[in-house]
Coordinates of C-alpha atoms in Angstrom, one line a residue:
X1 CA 56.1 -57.4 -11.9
X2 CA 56.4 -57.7 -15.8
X3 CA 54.8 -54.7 -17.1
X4 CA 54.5 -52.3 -19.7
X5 CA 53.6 -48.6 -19.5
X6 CA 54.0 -46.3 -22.1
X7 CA 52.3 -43.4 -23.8
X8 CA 50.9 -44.5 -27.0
X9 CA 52.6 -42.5 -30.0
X10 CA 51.8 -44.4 -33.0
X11 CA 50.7 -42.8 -36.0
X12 CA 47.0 -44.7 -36.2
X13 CA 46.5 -43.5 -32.8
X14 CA 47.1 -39.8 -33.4
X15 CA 44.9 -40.1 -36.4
X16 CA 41.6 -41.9 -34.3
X17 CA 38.6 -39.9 -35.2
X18 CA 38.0 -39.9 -31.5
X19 CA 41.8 -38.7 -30.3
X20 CA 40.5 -35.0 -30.7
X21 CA 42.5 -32.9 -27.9
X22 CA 43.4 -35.9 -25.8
X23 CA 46.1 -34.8 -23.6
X24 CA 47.6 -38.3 -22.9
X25 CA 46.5 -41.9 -23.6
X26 CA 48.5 -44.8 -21.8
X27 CA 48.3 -48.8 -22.8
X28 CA 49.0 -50.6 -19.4
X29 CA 49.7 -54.0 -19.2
X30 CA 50.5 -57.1 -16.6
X31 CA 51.8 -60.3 -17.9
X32 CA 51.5 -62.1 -14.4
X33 CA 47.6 -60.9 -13.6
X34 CA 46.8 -60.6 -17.0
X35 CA 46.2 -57.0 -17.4
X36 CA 45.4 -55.0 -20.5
X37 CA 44.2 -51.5 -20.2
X38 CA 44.0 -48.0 -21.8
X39 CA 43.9 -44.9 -19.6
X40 CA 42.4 -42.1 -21.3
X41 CA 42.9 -38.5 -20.0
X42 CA 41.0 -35.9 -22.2
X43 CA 41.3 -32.6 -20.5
X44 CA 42.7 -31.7 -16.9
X45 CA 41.9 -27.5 -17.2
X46 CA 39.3 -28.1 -14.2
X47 CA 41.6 -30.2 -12.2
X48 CA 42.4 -33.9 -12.0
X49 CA 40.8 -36.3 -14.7
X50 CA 38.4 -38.3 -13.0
X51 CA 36.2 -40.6 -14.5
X52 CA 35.5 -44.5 -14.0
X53 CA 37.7 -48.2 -14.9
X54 CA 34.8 -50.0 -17.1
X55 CA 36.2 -54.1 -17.4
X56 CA 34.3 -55.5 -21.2
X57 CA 35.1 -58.6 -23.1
X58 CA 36.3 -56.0 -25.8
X59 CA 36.3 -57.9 -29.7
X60 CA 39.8 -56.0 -30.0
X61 CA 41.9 -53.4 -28.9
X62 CA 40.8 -50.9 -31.7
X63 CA 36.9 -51.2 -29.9
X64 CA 38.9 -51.0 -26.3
X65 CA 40.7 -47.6 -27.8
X66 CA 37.6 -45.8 -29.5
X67 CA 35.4 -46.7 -25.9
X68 CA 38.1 -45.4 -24.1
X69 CA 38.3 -41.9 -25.9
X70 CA 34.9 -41.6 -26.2
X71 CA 34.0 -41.8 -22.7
X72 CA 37.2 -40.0 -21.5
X73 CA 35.7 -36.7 -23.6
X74 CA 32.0 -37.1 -22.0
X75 CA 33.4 -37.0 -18.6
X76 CA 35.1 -34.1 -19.4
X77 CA 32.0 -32.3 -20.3
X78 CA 29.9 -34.0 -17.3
X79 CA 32.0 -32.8 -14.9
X80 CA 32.2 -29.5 -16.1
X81 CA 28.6 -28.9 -16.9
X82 CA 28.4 -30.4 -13.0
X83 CA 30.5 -27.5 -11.9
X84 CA 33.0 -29.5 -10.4
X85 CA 36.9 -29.1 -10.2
X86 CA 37.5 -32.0 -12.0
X87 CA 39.1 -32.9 -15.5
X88 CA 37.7 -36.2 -17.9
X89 CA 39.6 -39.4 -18.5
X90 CA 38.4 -43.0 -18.4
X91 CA 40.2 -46.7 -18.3
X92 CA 38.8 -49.5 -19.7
X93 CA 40.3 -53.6 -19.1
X94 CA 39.8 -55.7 -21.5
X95 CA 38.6 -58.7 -19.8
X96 CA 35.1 -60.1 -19.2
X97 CA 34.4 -59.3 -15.7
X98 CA 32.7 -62.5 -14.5
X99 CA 36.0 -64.9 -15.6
X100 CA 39.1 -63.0 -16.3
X101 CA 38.9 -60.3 -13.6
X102 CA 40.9 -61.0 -10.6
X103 CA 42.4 -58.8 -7.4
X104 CA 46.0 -59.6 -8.8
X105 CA 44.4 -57.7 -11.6
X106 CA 43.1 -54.7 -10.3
X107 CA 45.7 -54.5 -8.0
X108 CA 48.2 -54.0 -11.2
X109 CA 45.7 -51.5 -12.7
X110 CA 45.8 -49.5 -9.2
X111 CA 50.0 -49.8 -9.7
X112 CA 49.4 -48.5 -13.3
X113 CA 47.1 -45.3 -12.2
X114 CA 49.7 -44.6 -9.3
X115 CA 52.3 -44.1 -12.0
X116 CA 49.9 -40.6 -13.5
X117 CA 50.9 -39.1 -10.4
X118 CA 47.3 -38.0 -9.4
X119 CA 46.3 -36.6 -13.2
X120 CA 43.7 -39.3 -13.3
X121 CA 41.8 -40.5 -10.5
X122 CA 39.6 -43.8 -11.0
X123 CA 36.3 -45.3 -9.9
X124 CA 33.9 -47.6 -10.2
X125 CA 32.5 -48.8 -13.8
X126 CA 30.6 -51.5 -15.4
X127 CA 32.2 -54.9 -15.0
X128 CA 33.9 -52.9 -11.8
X129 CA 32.9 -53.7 -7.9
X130 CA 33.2 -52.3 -4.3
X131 CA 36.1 -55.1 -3.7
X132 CA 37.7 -54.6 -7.0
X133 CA 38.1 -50.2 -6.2
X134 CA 39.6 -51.5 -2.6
X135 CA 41.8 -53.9 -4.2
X136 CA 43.3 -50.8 -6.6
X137 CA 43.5 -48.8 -3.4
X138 CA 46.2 -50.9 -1.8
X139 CA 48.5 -49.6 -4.3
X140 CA 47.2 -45.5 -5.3
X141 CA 45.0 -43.1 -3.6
X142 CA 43.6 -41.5 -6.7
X143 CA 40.9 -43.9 -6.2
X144 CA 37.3 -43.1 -5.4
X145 CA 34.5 -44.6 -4.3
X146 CA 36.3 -46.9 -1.5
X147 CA 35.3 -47.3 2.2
X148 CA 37.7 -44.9 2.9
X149 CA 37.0 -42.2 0.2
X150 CA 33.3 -42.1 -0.5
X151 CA 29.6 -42.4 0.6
X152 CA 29.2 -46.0 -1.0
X153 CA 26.9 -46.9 -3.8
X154 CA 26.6 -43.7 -6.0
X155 CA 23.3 -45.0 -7.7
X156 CA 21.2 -43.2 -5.5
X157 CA 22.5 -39.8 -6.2
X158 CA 22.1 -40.5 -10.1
X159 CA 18.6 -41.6 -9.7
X160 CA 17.7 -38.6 -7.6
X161 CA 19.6 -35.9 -9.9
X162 CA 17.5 -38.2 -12.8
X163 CA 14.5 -37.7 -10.4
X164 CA 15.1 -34.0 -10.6
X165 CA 15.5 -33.7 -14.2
X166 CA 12.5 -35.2 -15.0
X167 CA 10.4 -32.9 -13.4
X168 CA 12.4 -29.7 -14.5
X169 CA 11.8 -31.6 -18.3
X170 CA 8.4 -31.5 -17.3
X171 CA 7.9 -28.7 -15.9
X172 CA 9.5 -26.7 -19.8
X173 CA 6.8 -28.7 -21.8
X174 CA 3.6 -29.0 -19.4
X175 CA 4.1 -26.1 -17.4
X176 CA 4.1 -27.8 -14.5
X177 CA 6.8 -30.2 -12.7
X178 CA 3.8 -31.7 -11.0
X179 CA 3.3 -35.9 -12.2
X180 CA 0.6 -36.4 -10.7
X181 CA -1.3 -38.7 -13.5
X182 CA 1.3 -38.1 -16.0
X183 CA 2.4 -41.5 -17.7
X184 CA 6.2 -42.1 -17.7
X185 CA 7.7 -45.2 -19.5
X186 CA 10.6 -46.2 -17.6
X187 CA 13.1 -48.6 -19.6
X188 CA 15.9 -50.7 -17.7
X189 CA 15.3 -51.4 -13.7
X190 CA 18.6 -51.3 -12.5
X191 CA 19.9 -49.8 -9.5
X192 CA 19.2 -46.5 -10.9
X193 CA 16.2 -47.0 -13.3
X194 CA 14.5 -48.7 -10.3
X195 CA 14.9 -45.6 -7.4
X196 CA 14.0 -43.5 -10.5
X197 CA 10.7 -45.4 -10.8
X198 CA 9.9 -45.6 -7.1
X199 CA 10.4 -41.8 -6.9
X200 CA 8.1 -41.2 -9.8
X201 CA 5.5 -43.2 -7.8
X202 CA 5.3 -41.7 -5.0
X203 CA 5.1 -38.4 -7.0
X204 CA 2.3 -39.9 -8.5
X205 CA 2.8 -41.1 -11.9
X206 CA 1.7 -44.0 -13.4
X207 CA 4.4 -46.6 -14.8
X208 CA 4.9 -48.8 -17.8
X209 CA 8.1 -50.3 -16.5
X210 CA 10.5 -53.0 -18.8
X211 CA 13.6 -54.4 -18.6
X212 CA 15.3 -57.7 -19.5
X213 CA 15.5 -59.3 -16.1
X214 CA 12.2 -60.1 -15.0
X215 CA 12.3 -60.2 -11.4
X216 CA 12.9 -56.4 -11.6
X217 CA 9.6 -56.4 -13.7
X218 CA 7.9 -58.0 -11.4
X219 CA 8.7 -56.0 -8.5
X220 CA 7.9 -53.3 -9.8
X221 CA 4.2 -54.3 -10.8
X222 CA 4.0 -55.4 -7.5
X223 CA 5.5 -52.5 -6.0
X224 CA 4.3 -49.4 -8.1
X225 CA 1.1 -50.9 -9.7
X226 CA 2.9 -50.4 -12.7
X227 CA 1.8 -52.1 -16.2
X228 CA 4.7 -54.1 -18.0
X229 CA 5.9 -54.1 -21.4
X230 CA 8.9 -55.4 -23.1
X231 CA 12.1 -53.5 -23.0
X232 CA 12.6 -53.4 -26.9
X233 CA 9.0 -51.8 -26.9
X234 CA 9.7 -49.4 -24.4
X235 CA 10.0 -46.2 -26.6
X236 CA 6.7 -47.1 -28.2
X237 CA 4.3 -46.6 -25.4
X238 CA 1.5 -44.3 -25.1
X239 CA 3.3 -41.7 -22.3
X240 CA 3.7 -38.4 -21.6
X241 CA 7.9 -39.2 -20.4
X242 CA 10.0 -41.8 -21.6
X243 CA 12.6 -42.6 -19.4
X244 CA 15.8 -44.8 -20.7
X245 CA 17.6 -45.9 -18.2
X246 CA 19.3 -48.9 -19.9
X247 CA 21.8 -49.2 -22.7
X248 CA 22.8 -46.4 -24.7
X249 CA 22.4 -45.6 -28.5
X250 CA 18.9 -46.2 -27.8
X251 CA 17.6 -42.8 -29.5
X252 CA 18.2 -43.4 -33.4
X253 CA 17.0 -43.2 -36.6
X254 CA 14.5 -46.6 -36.3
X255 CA 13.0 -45.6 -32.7
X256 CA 12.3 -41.6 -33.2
X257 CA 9.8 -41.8 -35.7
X258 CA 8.4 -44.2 -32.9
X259 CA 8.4 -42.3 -29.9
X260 CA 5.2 -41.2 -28.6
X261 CA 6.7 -39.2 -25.2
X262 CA 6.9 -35.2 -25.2
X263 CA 9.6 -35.7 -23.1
X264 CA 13.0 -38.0 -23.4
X265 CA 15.0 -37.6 -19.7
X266 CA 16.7 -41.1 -18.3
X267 CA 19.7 -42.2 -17.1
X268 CA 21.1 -43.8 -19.7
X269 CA 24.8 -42.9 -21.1
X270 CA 25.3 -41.7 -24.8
X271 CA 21.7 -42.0 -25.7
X272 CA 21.9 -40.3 -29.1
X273 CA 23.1 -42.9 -31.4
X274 CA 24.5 -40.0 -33.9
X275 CA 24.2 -35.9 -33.1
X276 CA 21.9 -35.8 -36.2
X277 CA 19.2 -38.1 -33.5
X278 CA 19.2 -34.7 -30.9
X279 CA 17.9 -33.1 -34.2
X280 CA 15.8 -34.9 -35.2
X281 CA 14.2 -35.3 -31.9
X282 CA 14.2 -31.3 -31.8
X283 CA 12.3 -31.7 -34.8
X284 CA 9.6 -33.9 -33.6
X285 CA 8.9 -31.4 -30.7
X286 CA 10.3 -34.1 -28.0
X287 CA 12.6 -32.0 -25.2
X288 CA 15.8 -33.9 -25.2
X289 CA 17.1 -33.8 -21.7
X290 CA 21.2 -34.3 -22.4
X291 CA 22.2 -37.6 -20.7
X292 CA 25.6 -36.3 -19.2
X293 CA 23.4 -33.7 -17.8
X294 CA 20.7 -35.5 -16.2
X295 CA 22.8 -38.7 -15.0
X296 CA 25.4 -36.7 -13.4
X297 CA 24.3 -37.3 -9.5
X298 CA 26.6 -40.7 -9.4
X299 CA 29.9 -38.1 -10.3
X300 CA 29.3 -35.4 -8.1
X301 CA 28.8 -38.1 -5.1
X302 CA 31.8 -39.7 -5.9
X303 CA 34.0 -36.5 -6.5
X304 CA 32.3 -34.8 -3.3
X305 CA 31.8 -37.1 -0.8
X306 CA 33.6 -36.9 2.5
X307 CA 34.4 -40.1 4.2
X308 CA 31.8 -40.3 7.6
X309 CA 30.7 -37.1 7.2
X310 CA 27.5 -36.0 5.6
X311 CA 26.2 -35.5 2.2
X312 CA 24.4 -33.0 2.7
X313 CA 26.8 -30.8 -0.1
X314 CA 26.4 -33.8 -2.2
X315 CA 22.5 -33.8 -2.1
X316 CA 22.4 -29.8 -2.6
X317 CA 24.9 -30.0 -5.9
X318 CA 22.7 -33.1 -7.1
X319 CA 19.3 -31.5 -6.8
X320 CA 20.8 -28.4 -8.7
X321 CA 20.8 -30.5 -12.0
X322 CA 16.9 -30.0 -12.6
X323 CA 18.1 -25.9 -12.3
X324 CA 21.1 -26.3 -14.6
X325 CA 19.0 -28.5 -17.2
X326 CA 16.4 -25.5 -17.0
X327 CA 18.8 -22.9 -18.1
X328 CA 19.9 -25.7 -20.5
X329 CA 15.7 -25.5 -22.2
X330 CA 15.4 -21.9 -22.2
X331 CA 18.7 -21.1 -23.8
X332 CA 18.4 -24.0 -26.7
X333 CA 14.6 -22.2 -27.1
X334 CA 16.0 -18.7 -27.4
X335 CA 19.1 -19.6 -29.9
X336 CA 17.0 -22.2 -31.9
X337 CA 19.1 -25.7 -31.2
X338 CA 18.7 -28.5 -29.5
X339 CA 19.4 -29.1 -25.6
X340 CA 22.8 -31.0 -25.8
X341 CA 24.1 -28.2 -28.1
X342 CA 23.9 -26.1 -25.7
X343 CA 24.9 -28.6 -22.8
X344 CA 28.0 -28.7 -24.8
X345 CA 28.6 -25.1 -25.2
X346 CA 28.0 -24.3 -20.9
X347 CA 30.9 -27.0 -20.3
X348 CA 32.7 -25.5 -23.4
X349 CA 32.8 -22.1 -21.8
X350 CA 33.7 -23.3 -19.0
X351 CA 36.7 -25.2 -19.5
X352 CA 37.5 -22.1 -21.7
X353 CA 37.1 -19.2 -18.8
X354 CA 39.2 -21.5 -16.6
X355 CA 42.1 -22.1 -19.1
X356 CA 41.8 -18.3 -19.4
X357 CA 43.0 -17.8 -15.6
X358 CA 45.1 -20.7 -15.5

């Protein structure tokens, strides 16, 4: 194998608006599969960095960097907020997933994570499969989600802990978690966004769904009765609960003004284009439920689960997410900010405390 590992110490990445307290960022890279990766660890105070390998048709490396130190940090503070043992970091492959990305591939990245000695511990991603997390698994066992390690397809716990949230969102502004006849606008039907649809059916609601693939649409009209709208129009409907469960960035300056929801809870990752959006919702009187917050199910299965045996400790710490984005609402009412402030300062403190006793 003809590869290259090393630590990254140059200059312009020391001085990345997004390096912050990065405790060690590694370029990996393959010649004979074809590998190029970063792995970002932010933080390991909690315990190991866990956090998923995302494969993208990156533009350049300089796009690949600022993904992977972006998303690095946000696991740090989702899986402390989650109350799990368990430090942030993130890898990312630059290769489009449907041409470049091979086994011979993955199985290079799994060689590459091997080499952290257990201070980062992967998992699946977008552009990342089943196959592809057993194909890094033949060469490191700081791999999770695998036949051997996990509970399978994590989607279900996110859309449950979303599930969850919703109705503790719900439950701050209406006084009542109850849907029954409350309007939701769900946007993006995917694996999650779907299960989070079908829950809110059966609780009663009644859906505007959207998405860009339209055979998700239509299920779902057929499905939930829902009424269809399209996805970039999603935001604008007449409900009582918007629910993003697509693309991120999707809460900014054009679509706030626009929103017609009380409440904003949905799966979607880094849905506040800037912080000043969270504000600016805040100032609209639209409960922000903090995405890391809410969408944090898919972790806890993944860091939790115990291969054969139940989830029933899984299931407990998911459902706890509607309590911890309770105390989240109360406190941002009491000190006058907005809910992710305050998401951030619980993780914060946390991460502090335990750095304390360590």
């Amino acid at each position: 194998m003809n590869a290259l590992h090393t630590s990254v110490h140059h200059s312009a990445v020391f001085d990345h608006p997004e390096m912050g307290e990065h405790e060690n960022v590694v370029f990996a890279k393959d010649k004979e599969s074809g590998l190029n990766a970063i792995i970002a660890v932010h933080d390991t105070t909690l315990g190991p960095a866990l956090g998923g390998c995302r494969v993208w048709p990156y533009e350049n490396p300089a796009d690949a960097l600022t993904d992977a130190l972006r998303l690095s940090r946000g696991m740090t503070y989702k899986n402390a907020l989650a109350g799990l043992d368990l430090g942030g970091g993130k890898a990312v492959i630059m290769a489009c997933p449907r041409k470049d990305k091979s086994a011979e591939m993955m199985e290079a990245f799994g060689r590459h994570v091997e080499r952290l000695s257990g201070t980062y511990i992967t998992a699946e991603d977008v552009g990342v499969s089943p196959d592809d997390m057993e194909a890094v698994a033949r060469h490191t066992d700081h791999v999770r989600g695998t036949s051997s390690t996990g509970l399978g397809d994590p989607s279900p716990y996110t859309a449950l802990g979303v599930f969850e949230g919703i109705k503790a969102s719900a439950h701050h502004v209406f006084g009542t978690s109850d849907l029954e006849g409350k309007t939701v606008s769900v946007q993006g039907l995917g694996h999650v966004g779907f299960d989070v649809a079908r829950q809110l059916h059966e609780a009663g609601a009644q859906l505007i769904v959207s998405d860009i693939h339209s055979p998700a649409v239509v299920r779902a009209l057929d499905e939930f009765g829902a009424t269809a709208v399209d996805a970039s129009e999603a935001h604008l409907a007449a409900a009582d609960i918007f629910v993003p469960c697509a693309l991120g960035a999707g809460l900014n300056a054009r679509t706030i003004p626009q929103i017609q929801a009380r409440v904003v809870a949905g799966a979607a990752n880094n849905q506040l284009q800037t912080p000043a959006d969270g504000t600016a919702l805040k100032r609209r009187g639209i409960l922000y439920a903090p995405d890391y917050a809410i969408n944090a199910g898919g972790v806890i299965s993944i860091a939790l689960a115990q291969p054969g045996g139940s989830d029933t400790r899984v299931r407990e710490k998911t459902l706890a997410i509607g309590e911890t984005l309770t105390l989240i609402f109360e406190r941002a009412s009491r000190e006058g900010t907005t809910p992710e402030a305050i998401a951030d300062k619980i993780a914060e403190e946390r991460l502090a405390k335990s750095g304390q006793t360590n």
